[in-house]
Tab-separated table of C-alpha atoms and ligand atoms in Angstrom:
chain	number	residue	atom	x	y	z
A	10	UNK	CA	-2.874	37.167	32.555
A	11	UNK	CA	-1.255	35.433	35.364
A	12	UNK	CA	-2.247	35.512	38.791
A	13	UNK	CA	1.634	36.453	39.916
A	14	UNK	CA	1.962	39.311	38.145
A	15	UNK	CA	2.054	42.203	40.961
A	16	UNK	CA	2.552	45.356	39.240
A	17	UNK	CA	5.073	48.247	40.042
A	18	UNK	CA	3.153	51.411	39.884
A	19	UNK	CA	5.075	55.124	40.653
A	20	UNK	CA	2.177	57.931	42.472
A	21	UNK	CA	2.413	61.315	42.437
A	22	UNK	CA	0.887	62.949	45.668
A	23	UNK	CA	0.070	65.761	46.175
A	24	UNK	CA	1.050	67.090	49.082
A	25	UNK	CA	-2.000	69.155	50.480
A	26	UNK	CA	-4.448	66.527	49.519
A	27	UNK	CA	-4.202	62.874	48.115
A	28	UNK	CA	-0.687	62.547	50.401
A	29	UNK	CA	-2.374	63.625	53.331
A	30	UNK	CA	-5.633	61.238	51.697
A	31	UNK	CA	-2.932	58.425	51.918
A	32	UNK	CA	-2.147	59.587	55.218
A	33	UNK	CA	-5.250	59.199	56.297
A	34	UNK	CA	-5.683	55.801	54.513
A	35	UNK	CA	-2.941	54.204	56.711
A	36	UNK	CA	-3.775	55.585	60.163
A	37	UNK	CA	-7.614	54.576	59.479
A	38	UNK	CA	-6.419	51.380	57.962
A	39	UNK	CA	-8.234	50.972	54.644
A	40	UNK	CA	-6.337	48.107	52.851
A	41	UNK	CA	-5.197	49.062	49.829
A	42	UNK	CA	-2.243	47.070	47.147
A	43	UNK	CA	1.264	47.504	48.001
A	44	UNK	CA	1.590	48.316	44.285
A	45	UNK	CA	2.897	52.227	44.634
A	46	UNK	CA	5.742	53.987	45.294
A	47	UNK	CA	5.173	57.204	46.269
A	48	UNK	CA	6.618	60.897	45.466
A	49	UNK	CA	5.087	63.838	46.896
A	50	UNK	CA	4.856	66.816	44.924
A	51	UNK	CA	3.446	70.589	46.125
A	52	UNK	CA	0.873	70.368	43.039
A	53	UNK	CA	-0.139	67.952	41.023
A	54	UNK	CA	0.610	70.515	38.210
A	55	UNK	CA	4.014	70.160	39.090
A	56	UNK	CA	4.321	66.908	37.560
A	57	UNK	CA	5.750	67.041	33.710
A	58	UNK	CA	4.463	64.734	31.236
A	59	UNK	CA	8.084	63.733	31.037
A	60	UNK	CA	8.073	62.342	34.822
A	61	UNK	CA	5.347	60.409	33.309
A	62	UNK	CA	7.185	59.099	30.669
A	63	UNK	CA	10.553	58.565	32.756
A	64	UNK	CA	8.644	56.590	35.581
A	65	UNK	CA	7.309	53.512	32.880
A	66	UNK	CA	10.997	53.984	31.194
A	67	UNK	CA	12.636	53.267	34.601
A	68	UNK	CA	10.881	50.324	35.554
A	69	UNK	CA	7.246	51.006	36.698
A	70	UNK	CA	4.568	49.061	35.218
A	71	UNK	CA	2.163	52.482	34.717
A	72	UNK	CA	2.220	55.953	36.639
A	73	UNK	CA	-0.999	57.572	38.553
A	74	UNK	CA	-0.937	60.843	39.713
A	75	UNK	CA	-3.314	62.218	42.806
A	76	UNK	CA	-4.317	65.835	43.266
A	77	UNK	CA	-6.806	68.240	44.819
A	78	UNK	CA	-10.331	68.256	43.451
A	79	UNK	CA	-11.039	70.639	40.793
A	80	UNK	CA	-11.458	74.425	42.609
A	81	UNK	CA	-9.133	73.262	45.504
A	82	UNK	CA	-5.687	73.369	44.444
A	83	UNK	CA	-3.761	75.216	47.131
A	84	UNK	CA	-2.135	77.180	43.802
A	85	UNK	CA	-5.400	78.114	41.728
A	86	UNK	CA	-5.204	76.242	38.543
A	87	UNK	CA	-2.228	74.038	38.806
A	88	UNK	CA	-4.811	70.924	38.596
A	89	UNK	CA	-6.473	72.262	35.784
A	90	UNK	CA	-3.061	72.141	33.784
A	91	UNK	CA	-2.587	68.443	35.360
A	92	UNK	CA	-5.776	67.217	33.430
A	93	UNK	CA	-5.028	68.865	30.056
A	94	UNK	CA	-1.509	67.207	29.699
A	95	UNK	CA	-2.393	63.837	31.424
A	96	UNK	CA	-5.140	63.788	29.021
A	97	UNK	CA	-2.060	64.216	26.402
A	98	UNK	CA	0.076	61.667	27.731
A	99	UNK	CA	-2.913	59.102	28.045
A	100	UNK	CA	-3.487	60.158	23.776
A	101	UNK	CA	-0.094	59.418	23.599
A	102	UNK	CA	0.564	56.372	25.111
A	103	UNK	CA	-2.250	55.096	23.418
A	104	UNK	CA	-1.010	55.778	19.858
A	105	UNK	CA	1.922	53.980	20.776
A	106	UNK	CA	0.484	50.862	21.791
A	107	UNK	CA	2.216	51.177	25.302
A	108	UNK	CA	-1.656	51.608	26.743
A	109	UNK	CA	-3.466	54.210	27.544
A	110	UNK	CA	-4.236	53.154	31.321
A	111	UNK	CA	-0.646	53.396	32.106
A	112	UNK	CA	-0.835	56.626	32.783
A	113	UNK	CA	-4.112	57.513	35.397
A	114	UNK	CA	-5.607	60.597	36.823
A	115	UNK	CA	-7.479	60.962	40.337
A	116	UNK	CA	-8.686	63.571	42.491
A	117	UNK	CA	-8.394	62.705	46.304
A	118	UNK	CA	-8.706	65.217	49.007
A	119	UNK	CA	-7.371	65.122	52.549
A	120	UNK	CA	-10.466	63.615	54.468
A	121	UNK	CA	-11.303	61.217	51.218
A	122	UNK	CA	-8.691	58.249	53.305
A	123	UNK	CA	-11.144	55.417	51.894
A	124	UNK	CA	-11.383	57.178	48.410
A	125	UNK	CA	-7.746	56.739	48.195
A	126	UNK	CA	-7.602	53.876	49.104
A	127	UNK	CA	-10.571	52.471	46.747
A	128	UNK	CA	-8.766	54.274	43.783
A	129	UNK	CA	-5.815	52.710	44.342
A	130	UNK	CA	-7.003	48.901	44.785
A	131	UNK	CA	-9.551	49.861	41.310
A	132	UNK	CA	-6.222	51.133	39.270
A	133	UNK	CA	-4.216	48.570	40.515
A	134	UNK	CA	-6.458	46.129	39.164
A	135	UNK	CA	-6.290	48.028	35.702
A	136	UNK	CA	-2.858	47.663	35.197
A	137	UNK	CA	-2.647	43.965	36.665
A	138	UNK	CA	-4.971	43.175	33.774
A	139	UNK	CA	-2.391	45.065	31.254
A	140	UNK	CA	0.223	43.128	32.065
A	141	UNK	CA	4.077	44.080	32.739
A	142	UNK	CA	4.987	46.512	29.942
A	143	UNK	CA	7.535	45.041	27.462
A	144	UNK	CA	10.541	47.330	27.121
A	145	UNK	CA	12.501	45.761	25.086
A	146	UNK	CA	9.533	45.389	22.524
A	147	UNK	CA	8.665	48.924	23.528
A	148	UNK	CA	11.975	50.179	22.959
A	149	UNK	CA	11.183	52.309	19.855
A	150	UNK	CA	7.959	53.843	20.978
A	151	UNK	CA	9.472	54.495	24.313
A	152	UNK	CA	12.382	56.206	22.640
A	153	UNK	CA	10.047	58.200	20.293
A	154	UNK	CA	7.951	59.157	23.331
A	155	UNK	CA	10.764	60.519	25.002
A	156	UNK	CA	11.505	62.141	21.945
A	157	UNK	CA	8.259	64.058	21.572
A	158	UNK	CA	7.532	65.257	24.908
A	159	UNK	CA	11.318	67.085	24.817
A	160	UNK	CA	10.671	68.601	21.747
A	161	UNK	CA	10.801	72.119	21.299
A	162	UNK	CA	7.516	72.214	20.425
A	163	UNK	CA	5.793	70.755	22.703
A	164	UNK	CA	7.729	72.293	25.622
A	165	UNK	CA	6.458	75.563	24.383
A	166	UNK	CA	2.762	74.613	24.333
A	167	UNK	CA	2.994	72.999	27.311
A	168	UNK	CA	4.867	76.219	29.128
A	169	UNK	CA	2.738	78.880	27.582
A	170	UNK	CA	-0.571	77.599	28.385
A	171	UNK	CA	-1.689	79.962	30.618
A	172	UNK	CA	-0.474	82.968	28.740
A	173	UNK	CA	-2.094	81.807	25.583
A	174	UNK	CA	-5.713	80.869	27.390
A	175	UNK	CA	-5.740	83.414	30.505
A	176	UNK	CA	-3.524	86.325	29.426
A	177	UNK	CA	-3.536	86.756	25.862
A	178	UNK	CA	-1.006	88.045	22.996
A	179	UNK	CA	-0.552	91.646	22.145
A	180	UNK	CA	-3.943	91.919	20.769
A	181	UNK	CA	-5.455	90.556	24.309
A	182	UNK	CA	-6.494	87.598	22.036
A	183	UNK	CA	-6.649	83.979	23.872
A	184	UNK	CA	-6.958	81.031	23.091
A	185	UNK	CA	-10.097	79.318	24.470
A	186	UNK	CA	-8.959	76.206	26.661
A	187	UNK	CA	-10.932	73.385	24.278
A	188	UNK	CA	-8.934	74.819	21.351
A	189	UNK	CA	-5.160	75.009	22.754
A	190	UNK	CA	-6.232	70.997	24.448
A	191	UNK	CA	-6.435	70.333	20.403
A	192	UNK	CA	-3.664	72.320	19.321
A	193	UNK	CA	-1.718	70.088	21.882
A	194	UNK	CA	-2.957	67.284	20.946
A	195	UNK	CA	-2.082	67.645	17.363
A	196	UNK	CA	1.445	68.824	18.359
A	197	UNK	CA	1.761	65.578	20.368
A	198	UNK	CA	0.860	63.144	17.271
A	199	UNK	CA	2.979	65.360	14.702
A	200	UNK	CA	5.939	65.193	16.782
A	201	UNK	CA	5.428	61.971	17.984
A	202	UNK	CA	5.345	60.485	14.082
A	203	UNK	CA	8.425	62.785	13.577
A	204	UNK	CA	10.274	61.237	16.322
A	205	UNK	CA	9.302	57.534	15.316
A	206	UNK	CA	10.978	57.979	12.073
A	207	UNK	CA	14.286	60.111	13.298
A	208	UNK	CA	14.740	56.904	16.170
A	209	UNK	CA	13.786	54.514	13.515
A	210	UNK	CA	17.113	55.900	11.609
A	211	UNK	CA	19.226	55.316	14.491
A	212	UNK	CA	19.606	51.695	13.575
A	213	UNK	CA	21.462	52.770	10.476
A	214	UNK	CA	20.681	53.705	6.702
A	215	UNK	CA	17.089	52.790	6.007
A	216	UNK	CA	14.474	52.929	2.909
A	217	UNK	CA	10.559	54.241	3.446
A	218	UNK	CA	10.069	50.474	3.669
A	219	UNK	CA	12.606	49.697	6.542
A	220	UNK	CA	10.727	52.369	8.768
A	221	UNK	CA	7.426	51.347	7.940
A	222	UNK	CA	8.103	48.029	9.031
A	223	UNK	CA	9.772	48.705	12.307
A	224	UNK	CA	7.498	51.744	12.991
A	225	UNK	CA	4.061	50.179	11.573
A	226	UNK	CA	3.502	54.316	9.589
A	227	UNK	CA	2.284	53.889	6.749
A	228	UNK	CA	4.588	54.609	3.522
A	229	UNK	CA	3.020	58.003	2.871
A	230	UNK	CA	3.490	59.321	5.751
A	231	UNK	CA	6.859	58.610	6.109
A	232	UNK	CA	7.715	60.006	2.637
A	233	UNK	CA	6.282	63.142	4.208
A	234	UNK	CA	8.185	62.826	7.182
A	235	UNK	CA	11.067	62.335	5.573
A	236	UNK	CA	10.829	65.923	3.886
A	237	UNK	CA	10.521	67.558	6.920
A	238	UNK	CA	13.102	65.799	9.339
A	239	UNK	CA	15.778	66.535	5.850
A	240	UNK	CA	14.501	70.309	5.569
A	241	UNK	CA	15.200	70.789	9.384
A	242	UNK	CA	18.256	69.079	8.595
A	243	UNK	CA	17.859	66.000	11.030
A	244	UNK	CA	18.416	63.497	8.325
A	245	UNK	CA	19.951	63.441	4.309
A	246	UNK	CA	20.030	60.927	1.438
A	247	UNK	CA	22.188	58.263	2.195
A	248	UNK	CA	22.916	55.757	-0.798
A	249	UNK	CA	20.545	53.887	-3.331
A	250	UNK	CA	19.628	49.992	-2.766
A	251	UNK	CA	18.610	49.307	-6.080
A	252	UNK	CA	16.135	52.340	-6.740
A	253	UNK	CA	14.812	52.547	-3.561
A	254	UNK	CA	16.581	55.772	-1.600
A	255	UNK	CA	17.960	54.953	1.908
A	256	UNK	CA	18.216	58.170	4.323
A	257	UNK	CA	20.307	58.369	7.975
A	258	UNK	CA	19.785	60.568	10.463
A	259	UNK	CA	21.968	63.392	10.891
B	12	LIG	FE1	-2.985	69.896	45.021
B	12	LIG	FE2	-2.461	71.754	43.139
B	12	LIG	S1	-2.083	71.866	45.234
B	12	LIG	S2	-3.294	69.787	42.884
């Protein structure tokens, strides 16, 4: 990777510990990269996967988001939810080839200045060895990405976490944490291979082959896909090229 390749990297900080970490950073003067722009946020919980998404969409090279240690977030269990859904987005990114490490996790407290500061110049370093993310190759998976963390259903896992692990339905039955981190998880990949083909259609009337090839899905799947995006009524039958069926999104 070249040498001037100084990546652009967006932080969420929190603001009653890694902002006032960073804080702490600069007045003690640890060195750190110049790599981040910073937002501060009440609660690390407070940022949406989405956010994520839009900061490498926009421009930045990868995203990292700073909290409170577990047990210290000034609002109970907002970190707890940060972990579950940046582990999601991480799962995510990975499947769609735009990397995993684009996306990075780190608890920081207020008096941690040189933690901070270390985590920063080691993440940095991460990302420099990724490389600048190709958008324009990226383009579909970005698109699909976008795609799945909107969708319906995955807004309504992500919003009813705590009522289905802490409170409970009717019944008082919950959902143990492990088991709503995989129902997530398979959400995100179902969706996320929905989406591929629906933004794979955008480019016009296409056969199971077309998608395959500009997705990389393999033909299977997409025939299944393809059943489910027409029952919902996202996408019909188009015309015939030869015998093979082309289908356009609705
Ligand atoms: Fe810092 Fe919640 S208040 S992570």
């Amino acid at each position: 990777m070249s040498d001037a390749f100084e990546p652009r990297i967006l932080a969420f900080l929190c603001n009653w510990c890694s902002y006032a970490g960073a804080d702490l950073a600069g007045v003690s003067r640890f060195q750190y990269p110049t790599s981040i722009r910073v937002l501060r946020t009440m609660c690390s919980g407070r940022v949406d996967p989405l956010h994520i998404l839009e900061g490498v969409r926009s421009g930045f090279d990868a995203v990292f988001v700073f909290g409170c240690h577990i047990g210290d977030c000034h609002y109970l269990e907002g970190n707890f939810h940060t972990a579950g859904r940046l582990e999601m987005v991480r799962d995510l990114f990975a499947l769609s080839g735009i990397g995993r490490e684009r996306a990075q996790l780190r608890w920081v407290s207020a008096a941690e200045g040189q933690l901070f500061a270390n985590s920063v110049a080691e993440l940095t370093e991460v990302v420099r060895e990724l490389g600048p993310l190709d958008r324009e190759a990226s383009s579909l998976p970005l698109s699909a990405l976008a795609a799945t963390l909107a969708s319906q259903r995955l807004r309504w896992l992500l919003g009813m976490e705590h009522q289905l692990t802490e409170v409970g339905n009717v019944y008082n039955e919950k959902l143990d944490k492990g088991r709503y981190l995989e129902l997530l998880g398979e959400a995100a990949v179902g969706e996320y291979r929905k989406a591929l083909v629906l933004e794979s259609l955008r480019q016009g009337p296409q056969s199971v082959r077309d998608i395959a090839e500009v997705s990389g899905l393999p033909i299977h799947t997409i025939s299944m896909l393809l059943g489910e995006v027409q029952k919902a009524g996202k996408a019909e039958l188009h015309s015939y090229e030869g015998c093979a069926p082309k289908f356009i999104r609705l």
